[in-house]
CSV table of C-alpha atoms and ligand atoms in Angstrom, one decimal:
chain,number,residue,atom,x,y,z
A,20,UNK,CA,5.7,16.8,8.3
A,21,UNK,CA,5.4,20.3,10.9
A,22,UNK,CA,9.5,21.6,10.9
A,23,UNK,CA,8.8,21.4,14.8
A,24,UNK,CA,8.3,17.7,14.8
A,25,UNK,CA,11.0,17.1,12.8
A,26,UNK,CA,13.5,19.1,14.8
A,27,UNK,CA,12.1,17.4,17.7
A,28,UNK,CA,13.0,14.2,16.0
A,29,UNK,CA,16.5,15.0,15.3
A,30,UNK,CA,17.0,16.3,18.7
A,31,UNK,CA,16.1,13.0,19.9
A,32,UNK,CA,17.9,10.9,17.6
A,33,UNK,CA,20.9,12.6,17.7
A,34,UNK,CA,20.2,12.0,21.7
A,35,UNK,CA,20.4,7.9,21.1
A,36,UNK,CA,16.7,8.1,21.7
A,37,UNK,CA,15.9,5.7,18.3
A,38,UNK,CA,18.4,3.6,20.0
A,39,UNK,CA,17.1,3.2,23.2
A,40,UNK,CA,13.7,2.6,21.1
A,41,UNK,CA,15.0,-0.3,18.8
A,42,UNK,CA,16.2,-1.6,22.4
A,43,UNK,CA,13.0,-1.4,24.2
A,44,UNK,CA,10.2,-2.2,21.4
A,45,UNK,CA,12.6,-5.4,20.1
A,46,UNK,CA,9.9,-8.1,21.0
A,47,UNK,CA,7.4,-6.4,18.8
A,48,UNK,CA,6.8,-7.1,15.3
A,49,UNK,CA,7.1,-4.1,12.7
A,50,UNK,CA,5.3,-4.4,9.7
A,51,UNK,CA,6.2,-2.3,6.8
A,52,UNK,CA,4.3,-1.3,3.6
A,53,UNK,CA,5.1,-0.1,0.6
A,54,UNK,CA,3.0,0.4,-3.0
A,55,UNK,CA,4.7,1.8,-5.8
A,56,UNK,CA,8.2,2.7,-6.8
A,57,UNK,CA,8.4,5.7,-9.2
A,58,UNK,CA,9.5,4.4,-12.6
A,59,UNK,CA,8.7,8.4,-14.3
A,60,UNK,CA,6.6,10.9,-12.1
A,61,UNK,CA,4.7,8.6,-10.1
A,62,UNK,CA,5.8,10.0,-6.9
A,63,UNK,CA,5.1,12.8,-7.6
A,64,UNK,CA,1.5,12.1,-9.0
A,65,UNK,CA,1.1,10.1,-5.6
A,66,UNK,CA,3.5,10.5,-2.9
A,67,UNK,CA,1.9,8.7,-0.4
A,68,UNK,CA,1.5,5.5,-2.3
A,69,UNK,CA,5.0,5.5,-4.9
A,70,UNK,CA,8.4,6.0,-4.1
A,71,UNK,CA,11.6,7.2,-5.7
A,72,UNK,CA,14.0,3.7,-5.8
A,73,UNK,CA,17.0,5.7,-4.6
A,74,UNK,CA,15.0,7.0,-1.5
A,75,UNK,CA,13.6,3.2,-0.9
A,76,UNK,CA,17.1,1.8,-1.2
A,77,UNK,CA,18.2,4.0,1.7
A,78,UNK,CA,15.4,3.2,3.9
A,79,UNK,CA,16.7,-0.7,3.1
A,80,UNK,CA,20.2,0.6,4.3
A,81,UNK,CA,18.3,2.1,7.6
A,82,UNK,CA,16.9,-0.6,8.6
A,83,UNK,CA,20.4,-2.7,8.0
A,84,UNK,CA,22.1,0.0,10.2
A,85,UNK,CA,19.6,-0.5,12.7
A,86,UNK,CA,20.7,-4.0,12.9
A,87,UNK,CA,17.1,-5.2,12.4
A,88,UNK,CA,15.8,-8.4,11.1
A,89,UNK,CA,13.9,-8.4,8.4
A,90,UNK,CA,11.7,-12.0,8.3
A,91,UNK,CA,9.8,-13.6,5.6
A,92,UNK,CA,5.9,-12.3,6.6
A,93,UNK,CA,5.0,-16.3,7.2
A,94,UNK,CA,8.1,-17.1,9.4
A,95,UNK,CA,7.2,-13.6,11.2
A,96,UNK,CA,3.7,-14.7,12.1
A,97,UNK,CA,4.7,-18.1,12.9
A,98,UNK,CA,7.2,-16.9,15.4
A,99,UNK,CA,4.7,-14.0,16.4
A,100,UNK,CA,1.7,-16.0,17.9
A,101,UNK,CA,4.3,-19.0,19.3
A,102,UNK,CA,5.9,-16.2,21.6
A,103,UNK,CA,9.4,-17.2,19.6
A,104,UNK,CA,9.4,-13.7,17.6
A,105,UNK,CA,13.5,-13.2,17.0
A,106,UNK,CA,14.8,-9.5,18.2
A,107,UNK,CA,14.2,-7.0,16.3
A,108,UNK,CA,12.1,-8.5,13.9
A,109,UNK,CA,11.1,-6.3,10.7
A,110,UNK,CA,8.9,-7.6,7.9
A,111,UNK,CA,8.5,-5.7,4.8
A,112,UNK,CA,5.1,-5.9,2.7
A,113,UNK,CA,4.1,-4.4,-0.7
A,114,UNK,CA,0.4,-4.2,-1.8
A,115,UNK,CA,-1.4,-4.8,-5.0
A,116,UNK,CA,1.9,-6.2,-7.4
A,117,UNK,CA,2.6,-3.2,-9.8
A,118,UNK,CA,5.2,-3.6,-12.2
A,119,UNK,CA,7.9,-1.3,-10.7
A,120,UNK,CA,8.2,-4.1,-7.8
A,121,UNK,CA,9.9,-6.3,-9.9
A,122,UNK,CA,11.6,-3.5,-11.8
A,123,UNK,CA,13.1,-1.5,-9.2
A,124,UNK,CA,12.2,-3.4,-5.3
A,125,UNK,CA,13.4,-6.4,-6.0
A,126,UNK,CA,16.9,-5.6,-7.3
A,127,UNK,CA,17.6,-3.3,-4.5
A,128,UNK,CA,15.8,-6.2,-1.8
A,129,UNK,CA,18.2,-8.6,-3.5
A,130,UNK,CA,21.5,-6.5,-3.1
A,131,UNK,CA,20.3,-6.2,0.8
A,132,UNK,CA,19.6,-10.3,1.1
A,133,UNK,CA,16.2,-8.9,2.6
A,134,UNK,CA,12.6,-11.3,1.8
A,135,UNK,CA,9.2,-9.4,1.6
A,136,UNK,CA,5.9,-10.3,0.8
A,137,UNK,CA,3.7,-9.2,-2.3
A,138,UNK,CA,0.1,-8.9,-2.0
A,139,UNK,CA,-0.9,-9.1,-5.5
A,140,UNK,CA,-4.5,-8.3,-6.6
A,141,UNK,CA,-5.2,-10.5,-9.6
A,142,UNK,CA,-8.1,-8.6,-11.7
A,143,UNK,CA,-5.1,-6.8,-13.6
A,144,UNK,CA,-2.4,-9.2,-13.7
A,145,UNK,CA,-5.4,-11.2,-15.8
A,146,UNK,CA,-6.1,-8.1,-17.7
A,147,UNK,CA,-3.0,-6.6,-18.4
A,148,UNK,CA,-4.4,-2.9,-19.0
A,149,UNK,CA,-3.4,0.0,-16.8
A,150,UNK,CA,-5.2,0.0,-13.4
A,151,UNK,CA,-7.8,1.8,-14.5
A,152,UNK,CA,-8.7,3.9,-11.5
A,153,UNK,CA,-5.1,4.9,-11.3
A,154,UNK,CA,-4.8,6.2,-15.1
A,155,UNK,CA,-7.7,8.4,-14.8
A,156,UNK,CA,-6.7,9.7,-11.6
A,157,UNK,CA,-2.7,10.0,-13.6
A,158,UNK,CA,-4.7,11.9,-16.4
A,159,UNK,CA,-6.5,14.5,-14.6
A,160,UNK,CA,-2.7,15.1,-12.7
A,161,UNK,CA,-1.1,15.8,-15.5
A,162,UNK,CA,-2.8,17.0,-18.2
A,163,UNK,CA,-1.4,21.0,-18.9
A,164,UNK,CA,-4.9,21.9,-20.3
A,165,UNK,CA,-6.4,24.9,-18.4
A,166,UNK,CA,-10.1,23.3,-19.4
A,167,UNK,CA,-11.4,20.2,-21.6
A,168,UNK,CA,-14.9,20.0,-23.1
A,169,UNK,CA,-16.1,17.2,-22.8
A,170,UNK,CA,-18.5,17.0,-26.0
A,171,UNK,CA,-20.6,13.6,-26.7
A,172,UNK,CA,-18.6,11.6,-24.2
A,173,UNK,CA,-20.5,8.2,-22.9
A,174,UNK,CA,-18.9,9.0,-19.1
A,175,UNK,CA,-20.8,12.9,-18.8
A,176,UNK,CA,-22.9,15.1,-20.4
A,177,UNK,CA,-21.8,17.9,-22.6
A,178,UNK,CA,-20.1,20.0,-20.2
A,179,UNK,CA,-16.7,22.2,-20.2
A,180,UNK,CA,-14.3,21.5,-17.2
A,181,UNK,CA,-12.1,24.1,-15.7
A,182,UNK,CA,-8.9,22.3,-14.4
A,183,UNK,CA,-7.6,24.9,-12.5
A,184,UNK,CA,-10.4,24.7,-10.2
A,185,UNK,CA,-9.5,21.9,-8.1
A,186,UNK,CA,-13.1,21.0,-7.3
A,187,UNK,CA,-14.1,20.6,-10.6
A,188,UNK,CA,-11.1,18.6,-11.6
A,189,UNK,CA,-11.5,16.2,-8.7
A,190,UNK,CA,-15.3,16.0,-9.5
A,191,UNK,CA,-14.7,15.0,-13.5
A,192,UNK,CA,-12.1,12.6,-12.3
A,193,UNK,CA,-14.7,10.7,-9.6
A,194,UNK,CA,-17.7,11.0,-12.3
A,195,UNK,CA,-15.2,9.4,-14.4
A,196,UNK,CA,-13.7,6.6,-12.1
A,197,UNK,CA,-17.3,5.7,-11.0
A,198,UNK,CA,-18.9,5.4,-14.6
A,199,UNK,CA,-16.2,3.2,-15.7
A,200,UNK,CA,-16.0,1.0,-12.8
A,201,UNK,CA,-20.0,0.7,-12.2
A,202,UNK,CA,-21.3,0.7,-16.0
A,203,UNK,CA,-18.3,-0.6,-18.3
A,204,UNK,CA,-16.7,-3.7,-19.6
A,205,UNK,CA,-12.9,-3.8,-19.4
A,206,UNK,CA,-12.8,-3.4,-23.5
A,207,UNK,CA,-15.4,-0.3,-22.6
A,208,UNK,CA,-13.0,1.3,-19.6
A,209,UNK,CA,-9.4,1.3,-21.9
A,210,UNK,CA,-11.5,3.1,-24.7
A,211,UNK,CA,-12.8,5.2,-22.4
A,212,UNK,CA,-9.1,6.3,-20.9
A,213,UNK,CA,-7.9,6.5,-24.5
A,214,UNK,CA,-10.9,8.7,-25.6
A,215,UNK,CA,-10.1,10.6,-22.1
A,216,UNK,CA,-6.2,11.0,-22.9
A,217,UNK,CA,-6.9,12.3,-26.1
A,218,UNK,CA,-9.1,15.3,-24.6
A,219,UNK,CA,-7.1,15.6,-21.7
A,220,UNK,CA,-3.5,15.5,-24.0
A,221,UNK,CA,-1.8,13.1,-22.3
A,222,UNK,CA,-1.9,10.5,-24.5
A,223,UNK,CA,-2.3,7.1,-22.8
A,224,UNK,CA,-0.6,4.8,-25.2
A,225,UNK,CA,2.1,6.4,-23.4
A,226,UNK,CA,0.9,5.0,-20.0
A,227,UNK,CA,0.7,1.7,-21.3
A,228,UNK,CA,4.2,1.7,-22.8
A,229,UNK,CA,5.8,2.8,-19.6
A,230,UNK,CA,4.2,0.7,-17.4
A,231,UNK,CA,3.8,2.9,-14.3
A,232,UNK,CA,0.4,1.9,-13.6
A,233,UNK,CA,0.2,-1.5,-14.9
A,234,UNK,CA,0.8,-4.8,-12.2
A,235,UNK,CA,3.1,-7.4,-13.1
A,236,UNK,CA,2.0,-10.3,-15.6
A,237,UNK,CA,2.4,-14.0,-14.7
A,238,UNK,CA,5.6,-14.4,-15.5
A,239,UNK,CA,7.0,-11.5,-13.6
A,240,UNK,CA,5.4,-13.1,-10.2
A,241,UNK,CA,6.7,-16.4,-11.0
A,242,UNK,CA,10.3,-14.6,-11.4
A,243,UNK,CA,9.9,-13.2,-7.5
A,244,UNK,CA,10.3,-17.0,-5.8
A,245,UNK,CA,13.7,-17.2,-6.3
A,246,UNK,CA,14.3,-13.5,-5.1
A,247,UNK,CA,13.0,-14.6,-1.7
A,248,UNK,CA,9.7,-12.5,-2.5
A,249,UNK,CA,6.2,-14.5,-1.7
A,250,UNK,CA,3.3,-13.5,-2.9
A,251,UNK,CA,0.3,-13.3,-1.1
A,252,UNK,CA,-3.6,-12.2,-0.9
A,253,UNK,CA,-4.9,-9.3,-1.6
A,254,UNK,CA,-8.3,-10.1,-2.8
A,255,UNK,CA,-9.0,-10.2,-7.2
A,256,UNK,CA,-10.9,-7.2,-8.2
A,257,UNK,CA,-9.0,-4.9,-5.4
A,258,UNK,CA,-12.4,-5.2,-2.7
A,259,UNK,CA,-13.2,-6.9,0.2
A,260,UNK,CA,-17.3,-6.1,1.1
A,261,UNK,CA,-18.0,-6.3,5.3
A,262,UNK,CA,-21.6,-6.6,4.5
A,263,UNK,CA,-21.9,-9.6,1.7
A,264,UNK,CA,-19.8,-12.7,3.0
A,265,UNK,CA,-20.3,-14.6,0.0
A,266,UNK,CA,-18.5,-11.7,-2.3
A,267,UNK,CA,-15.9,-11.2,0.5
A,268,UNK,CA,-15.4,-15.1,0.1
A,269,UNK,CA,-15.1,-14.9,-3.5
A,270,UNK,CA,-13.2,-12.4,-4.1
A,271,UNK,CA,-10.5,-14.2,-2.0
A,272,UNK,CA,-11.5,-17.6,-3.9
A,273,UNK,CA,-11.0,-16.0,-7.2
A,274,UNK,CA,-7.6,-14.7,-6.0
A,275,UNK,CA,-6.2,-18.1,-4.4
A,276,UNK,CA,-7.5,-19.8,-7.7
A,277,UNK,CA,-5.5,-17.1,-9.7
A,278,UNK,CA,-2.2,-18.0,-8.3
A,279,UNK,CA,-2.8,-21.6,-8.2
A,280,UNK,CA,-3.5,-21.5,-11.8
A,281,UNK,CA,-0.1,-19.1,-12.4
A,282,UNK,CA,2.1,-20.2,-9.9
A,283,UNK,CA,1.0,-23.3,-8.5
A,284,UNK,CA,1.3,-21.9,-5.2
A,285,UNK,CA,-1.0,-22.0,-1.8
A,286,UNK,CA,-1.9,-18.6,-0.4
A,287,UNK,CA,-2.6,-17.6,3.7
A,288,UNK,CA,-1.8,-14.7,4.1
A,289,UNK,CA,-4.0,-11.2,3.3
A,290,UNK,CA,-4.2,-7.6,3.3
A,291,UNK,CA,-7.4,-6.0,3.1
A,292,UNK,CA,-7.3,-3.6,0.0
A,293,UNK,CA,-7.5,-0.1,0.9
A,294,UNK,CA,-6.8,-0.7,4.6
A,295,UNK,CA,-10.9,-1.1,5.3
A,296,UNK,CA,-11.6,-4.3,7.6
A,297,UNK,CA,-14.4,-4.8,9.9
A,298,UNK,CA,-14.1,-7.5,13.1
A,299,UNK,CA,-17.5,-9.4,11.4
A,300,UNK,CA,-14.9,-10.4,8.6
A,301,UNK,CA,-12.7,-12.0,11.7
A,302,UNK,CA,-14.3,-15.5,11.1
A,303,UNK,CA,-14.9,-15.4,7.4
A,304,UNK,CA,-11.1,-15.1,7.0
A,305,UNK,CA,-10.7,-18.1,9.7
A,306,UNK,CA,-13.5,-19.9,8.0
A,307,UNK,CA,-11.2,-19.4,4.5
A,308,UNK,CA,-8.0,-20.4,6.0
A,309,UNK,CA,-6.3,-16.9,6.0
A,310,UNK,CA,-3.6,-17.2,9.2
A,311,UNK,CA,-3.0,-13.2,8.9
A,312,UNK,CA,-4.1,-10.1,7.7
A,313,UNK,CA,-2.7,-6.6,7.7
A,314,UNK,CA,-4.4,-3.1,7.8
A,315,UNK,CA,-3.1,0.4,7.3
A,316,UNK,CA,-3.4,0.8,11.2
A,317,UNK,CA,0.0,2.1,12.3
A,318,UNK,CA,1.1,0.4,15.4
A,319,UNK,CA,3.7,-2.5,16.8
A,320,UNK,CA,2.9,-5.9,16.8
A,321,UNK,CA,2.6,-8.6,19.7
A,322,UNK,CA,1.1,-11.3,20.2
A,323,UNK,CA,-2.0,-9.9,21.7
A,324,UNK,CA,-2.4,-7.8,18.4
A,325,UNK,CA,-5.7,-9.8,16.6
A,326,UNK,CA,-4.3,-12.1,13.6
A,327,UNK,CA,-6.5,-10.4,11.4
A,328,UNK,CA,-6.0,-6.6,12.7
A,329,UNK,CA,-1.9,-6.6,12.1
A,330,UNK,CA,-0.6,-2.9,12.2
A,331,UNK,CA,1.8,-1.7,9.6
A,332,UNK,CA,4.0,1.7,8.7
A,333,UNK,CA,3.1,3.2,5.7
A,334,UNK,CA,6.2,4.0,3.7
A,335,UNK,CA,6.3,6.8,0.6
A,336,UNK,CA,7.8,9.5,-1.0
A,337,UNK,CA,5.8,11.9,1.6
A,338,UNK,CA,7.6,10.5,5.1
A,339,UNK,CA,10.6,12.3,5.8
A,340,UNK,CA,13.7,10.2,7.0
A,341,UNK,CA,13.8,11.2,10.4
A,342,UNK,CA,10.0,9.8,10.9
A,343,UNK,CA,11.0,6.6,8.9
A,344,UNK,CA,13.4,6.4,11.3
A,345,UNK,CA,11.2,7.0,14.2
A,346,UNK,CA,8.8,4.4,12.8
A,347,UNK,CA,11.3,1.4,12.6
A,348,UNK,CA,12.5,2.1,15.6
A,349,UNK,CA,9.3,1.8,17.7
A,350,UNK,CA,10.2,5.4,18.6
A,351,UNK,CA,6.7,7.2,17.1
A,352,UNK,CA,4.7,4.8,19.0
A,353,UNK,CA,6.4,4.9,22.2
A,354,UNK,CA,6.0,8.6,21.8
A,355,UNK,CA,2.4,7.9,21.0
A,356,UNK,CA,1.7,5.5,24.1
A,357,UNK,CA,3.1,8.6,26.3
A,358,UNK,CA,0.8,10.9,24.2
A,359,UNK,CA,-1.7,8.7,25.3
A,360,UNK,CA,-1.4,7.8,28.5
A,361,UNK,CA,-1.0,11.5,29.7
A,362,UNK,CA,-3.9,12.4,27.7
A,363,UNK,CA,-5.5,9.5,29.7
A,364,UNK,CA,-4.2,11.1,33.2
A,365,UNK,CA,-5.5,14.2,32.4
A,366,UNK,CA,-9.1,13.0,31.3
A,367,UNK,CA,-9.1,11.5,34.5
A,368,UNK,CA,-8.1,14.4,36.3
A,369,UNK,CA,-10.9,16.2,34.4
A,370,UNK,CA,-13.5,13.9,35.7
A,371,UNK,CA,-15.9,15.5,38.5
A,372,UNK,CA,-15.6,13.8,41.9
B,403,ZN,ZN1,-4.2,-2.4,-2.5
């Protein structure tokens, strides 16, 4: 974030302005959401979707000094839409179900006595491979090659990449990403990021064994009930179509029938993956029984706020303290309404008589 805004955050922090903030936006519902936490370099490969655990245990002692109350997502939207939302109300969400959750959230949610909700995609919780997106992407990141050739490869022609063009890089990583995920088996796509860490020397046997980029198996999501963490919908191959309702449907079908089988659990709550809704999926979701879903739309919460168009506060290694702060507060977005609203004014002022 610019060094101006941030000093102009401090300034108004140190002012009592958050305080005020918490005060005046405590009717509203904030949603938080968090990915990753950084078991190795994760957050550094990814800031905006990891986290370091020391830095997410502090934001867990912010909210706590903030006096907030954080509520299990279902009780939240229960109380939300009934016009009985407690003060202060927090609710803290964490997409897709990687492995670091129950390795490094839920310890440091437990020592707080905060719930949160998983939404847990289930393609690779059945197949317990890296995601494989996510390890080419880790690949190309770290590799220390200055180029790779990339001789009799099923994913490209023969071709030499130079990796310190960034272009290239990102182009051989897509090319990559997309041939695997449109042309390949699962068996295909791990010998493909094993052939691929081999060129790229970063060998991914070491991937799997550190489980950075793999989600959690069965077993770890049955362990989260008794931590006060439910588990939740986030669709089973990680995609949610707005122009095929029968794929939308299934891929929510296959994801219910998932935990069912696991857990033995009922699901009815969803996030859409990657943050990409359209209003036309409004009535599927109603038609399927979903009671919420949450986007990546920052914002507060009311009870005007559409039940399938919740807002949320993204979380990471990338958001500076001071604009966490902000953000749980309801201090960004009253700052944003005034941004607003005087832009408003002054459109209006522009208009011709
Ligand atoms: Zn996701």
């Amino acid at each position: 974030m610019h060094s101006a805004k941030l000093l102009l955050l401090f300034i108004c922090r140190s002012a009592g302005l958050f305080r005020i903030a918490a005060w005046l936006t405590r009717d509203k519902l904030k949603i938080l959401c968090y990915h990753g936490f950084a078991l190795r370099d994760e957050a550094k490969f990814r800031p905006k979707m990891f986290i370091e655990a020391d830095l997410f245990e502090s934001r867990l002692a912010t909210i706590q000094r903030y006096a907030m109350q954080v509520l299990p997502l279902d009780r939240a939207i229960d109380q939300l839409y009934t016009h009985a939302l407690a003060k202060r109300a927090v609710t803290i969400t964490i997409d897709d179900g990687l492995h670091s959750v129950r390795e490094l959230a839920v310890p440091r949610l437990q020592r707080y006595g905060f719930p949160a909700t998983v939404y847990v995609t289930t393609y690779y919780v059945e197949n317990a491979n890296p995601v494989f997106r996510l390890a080419v992407q880790y690949m190309f990141w770290k590799t220390h090659k200055r180029e790779v050739a990339f001789t009799n490869v099923i994913w490209s022609a023969d071709k030499v990449i130079d990796l310190g063009d960034p272009a290239q890089r990102n182009q051989a990583t897509w090319d990559c990403i997309h041939y695997g995920e449109r042309e390949c088996t699962e068996q295909t796509r791990v010998a493909m990021c094993q052939a691929l860490g081999d060129l790229l020397e970063v060998p991914y046997a070491d991937i799997v064994r550190s489980k950075i980029l793999q989600l959690m198996t069965p077993e770890e999501l049955r362990s989260l009930a008794a931590a006060n963490v439910s588990i939740e919908l986030h669709t089973h191959r990680h995609t949610f179509p707005s122009d095929d309702q029968a794929r939308a449907a299934r891929e929510i079908a296959d994801n219910r029938s998932a935990f069912k089988r696991w857990l033995d659990i009922d699901t009815h709550h969803f996030c859409y993956p990657s943050g990409v809704y359209e209003e036309c999926q409004w009535p599927w979701l109603d038609a399927m029984g979903v009671k919420s879903s949450t986007t990546c739309d920052p914002g507060l919460n009311s009870a005007k706020t559409p039940r399938h168009g919740l807002r949320r506060f993204l979380d990471g290694q990338n958001i500076h303290q001071l604009e966490f702060e902000a953000a749980l507060t309801g201090f960004s977005d009253l700052l944003r309404a005034l941004r607003g609203s005087r832009k408003a004014r002054a459109e209006h002022r522009a208009q011709p008589f």
